Coordinates of C-alpha atoms in Angstrom, one line a residue:
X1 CA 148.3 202.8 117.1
X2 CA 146.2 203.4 113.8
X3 CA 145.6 200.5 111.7
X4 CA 145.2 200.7 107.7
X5 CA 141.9 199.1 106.4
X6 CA 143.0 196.3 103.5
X7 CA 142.4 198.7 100.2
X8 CA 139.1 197.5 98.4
X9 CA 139.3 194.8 96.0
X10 CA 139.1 196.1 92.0
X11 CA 136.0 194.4 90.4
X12 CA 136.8 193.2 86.8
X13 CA 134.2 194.6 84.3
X14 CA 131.7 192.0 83.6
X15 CA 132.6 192.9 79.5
X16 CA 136.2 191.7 80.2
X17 CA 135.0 188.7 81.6
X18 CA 132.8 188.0 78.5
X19 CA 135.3 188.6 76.4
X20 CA 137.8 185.8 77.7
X21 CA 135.2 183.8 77.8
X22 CA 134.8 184.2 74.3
X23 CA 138.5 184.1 73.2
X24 CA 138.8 180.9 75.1
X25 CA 136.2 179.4 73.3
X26 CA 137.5 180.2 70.1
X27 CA 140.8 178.6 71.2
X28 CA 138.9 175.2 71.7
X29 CA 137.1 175.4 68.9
X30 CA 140.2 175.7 66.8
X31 CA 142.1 172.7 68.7
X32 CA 138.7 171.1 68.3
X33 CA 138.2 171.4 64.5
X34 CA 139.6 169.2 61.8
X35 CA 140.4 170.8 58.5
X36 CA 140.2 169.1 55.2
X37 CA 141.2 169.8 51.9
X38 CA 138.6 169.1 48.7
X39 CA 140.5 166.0 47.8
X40 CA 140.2 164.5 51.3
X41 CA 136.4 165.7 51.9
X42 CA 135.6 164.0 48.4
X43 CA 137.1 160.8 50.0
X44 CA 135.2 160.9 52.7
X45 CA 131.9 161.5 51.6
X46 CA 129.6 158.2 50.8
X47 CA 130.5 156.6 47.3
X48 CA 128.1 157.4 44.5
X49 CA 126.1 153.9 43.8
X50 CA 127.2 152.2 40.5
X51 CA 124.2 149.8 38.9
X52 CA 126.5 148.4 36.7
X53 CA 129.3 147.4 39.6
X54 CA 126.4 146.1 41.5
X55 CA 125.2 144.1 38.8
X56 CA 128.3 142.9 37.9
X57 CA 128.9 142.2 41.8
X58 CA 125.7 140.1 42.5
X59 CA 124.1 138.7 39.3
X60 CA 126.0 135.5 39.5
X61 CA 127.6 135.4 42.5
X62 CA 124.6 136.0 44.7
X63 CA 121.9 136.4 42.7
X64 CA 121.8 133.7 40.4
X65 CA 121.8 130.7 43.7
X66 CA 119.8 132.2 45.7
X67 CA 117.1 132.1 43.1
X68 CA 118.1 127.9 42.2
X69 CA 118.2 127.3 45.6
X70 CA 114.4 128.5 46.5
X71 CA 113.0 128.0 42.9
X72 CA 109.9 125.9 43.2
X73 CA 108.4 123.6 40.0
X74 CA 106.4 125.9 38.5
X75 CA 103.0 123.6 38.6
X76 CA 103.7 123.2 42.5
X77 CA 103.3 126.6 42.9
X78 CA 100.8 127.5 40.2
X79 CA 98.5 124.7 42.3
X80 CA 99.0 126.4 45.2
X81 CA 98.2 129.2 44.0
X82 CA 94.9 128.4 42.8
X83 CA 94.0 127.1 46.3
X84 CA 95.3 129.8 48.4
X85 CA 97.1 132.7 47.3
X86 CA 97.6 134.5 50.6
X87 CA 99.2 130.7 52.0
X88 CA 101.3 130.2 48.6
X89 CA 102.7 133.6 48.6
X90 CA 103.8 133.3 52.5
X91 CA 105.2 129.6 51.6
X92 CA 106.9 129.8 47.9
X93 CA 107.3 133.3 47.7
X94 CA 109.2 137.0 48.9
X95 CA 108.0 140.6 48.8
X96 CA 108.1 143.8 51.1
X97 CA 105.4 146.0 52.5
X98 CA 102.3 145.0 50.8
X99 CA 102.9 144.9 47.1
X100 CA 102.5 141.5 45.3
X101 CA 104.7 138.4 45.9
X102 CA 107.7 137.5 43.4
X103 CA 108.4 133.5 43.4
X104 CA 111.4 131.9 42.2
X105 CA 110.6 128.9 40.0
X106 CA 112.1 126.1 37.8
X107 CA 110.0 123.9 35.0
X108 CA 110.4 121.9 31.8
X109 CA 107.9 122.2 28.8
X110 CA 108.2 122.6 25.0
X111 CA 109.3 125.9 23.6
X112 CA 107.4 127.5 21.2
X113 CA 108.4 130.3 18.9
X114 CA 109.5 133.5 20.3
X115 CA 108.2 137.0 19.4
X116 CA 107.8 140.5 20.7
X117 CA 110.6 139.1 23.5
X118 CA 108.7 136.3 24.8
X119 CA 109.6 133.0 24.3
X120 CA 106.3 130.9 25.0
X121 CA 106.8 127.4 26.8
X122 CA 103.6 124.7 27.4
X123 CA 104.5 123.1 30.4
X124 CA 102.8 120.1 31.8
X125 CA 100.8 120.4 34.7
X126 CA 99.9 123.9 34.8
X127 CA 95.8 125.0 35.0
X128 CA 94.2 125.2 31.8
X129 CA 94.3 128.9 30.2
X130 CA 97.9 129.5 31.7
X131 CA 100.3 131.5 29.9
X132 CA 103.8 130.9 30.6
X133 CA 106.4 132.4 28.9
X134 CA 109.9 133.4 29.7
X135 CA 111.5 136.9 28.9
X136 CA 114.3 136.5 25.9
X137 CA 115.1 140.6 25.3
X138 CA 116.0 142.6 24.1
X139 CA 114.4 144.5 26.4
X140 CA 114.3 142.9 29.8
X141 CA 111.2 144.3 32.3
X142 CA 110.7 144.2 35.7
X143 CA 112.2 143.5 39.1
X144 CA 112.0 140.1 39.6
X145 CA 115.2 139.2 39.9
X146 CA 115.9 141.4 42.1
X147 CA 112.9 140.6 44.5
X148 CA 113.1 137.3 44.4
X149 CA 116.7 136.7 45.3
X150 CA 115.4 137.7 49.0
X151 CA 118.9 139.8 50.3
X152 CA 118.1 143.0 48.4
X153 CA 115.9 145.5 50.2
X154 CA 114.6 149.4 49.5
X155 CA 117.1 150.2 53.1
X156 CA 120.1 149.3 51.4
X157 CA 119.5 152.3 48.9
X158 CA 119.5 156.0 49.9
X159 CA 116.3 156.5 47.4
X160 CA 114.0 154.6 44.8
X161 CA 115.8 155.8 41.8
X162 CA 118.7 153.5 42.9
X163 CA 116.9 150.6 44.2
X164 CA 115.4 150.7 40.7
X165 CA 118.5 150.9 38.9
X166 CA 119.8 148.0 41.0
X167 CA 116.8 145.8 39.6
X168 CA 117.9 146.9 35.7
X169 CA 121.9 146.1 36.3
X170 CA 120.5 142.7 37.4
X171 CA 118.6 142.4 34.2
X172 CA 121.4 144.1 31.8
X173 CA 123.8 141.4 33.7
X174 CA 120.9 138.6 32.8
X175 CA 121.2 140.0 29.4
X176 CA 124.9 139.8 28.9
X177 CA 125.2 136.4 30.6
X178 CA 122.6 134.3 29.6
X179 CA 120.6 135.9 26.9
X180 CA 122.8 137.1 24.1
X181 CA 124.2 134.1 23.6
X182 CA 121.1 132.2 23.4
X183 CA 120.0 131.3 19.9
X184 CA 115.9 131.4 20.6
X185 CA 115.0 130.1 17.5
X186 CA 116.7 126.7 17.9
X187 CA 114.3 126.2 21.2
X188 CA 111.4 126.3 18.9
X189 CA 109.7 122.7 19.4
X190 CA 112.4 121.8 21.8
X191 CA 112.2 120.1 25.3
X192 CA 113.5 122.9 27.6
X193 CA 114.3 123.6 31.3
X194 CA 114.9 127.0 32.9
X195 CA 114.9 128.1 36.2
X196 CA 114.0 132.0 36.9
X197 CA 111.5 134.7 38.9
X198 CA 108.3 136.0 38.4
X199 CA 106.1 138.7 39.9
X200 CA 102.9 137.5 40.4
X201 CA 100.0 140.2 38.8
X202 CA 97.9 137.1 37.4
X203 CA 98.2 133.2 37.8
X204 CA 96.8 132.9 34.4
X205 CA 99.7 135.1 32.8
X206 CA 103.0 133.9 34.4
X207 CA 106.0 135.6 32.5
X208 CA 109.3 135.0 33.7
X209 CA 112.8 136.3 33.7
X210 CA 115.1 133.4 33.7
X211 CA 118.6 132.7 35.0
X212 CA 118.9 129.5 33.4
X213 CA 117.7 127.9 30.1
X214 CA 118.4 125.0 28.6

């Protein structure tokens, strides 16, 4: 009896192979991909950063106690100062990296009269050949508000531009608050208090932004 050899088995091109390979890929990629329109991609993306909303969100909610509750009298500090700066800046005072120190402060003296935006104020108790004066506007400069409140940092920002802008809302929101309804000239010769933030770049020149005058 003569038996049949099983036929050969066909061998599948190695290009067809390759090809469903490929076509089942593309299946899973379009299960696998999520399609938006421009309205719902523009949702999604990150919010633009508003200063102003920002300002108007932690000048006197945040902002404004957190500098009262660290402020330190102003001769207290300026003493330390002059003993130690390295020791006063790590006790009183807030900064990041290696730039200066900005130290929230409160103090009483007599007001003098104000001009180009500085309102001059003798305060008892402060070295000889101190200056101190607070900032009255218009224009409002620096970050010490910002610094000192001790919350904000540079990696809550995507760049410096709006870390930067962050300190000016503070300042415009200083502005608005406390400032333009402050009549300066009355303080002239008058017993004051105020409570604010200063960068330190000399202890002889002490100009603060203040929260708080009166």
């Amino acid at each position: 009896m003569t038996t049949t050899a099983p036929a050969a088995r066909r061998r599948v091109p190695a290009r067809w192979i390759a090809a469903a390979a490929v076509a089942a890929l593309v299946v899973l990629m379009a299960v696998d991909t999520e399609y938006r329109t421009a309205e719902t991609a523009a949702a999604a993306a990150p919010a633009k950063f508003d200063p102003a909303a920002f300002g108007a969100q932690n000048y006197e909610a945040k902002v404004v106690p957190a500098i009262k509750q660290s402020a330190v009298d102003l001769p207290v500090l300026l003493k330390a100062l002059a003993g130690d700066k390295d020791a006063a800046g790590q006790k009183y005072g807030k900064r990041q990296g290696t730039g200066p120190y900005t130290f929230a402060v409160k103090g009483r003296g007599e007001a003098g009269k104000a001009r180009s935006g500085l309102l001059p104020v003798t305060v008892e108790g402060v070295p000889d050949g101190t200056r101190v004066s607070l900032q009255i506007g218009p224009a409002i400069n620096g970050t010490a508000l910002r610094d000192a409140a001790g919350f904000i940092t540079f990696g809550q920002f995507t760049n410096q531009v709006e870390y930067a802008d962050a300190a000016t809302a503070l300042n415009n929101e200083l502005r608005a608050k406390l400032l333009n309804g402050l009549d300066v000239a009355a303080l002239d010769g008058k017993e004051i208090t105020f409570t604010g933030a200063f960068t330190l770049l000399t202890p002889q020149t002490v100009t603060i932004t203040p929260v708080e005058i009166s």
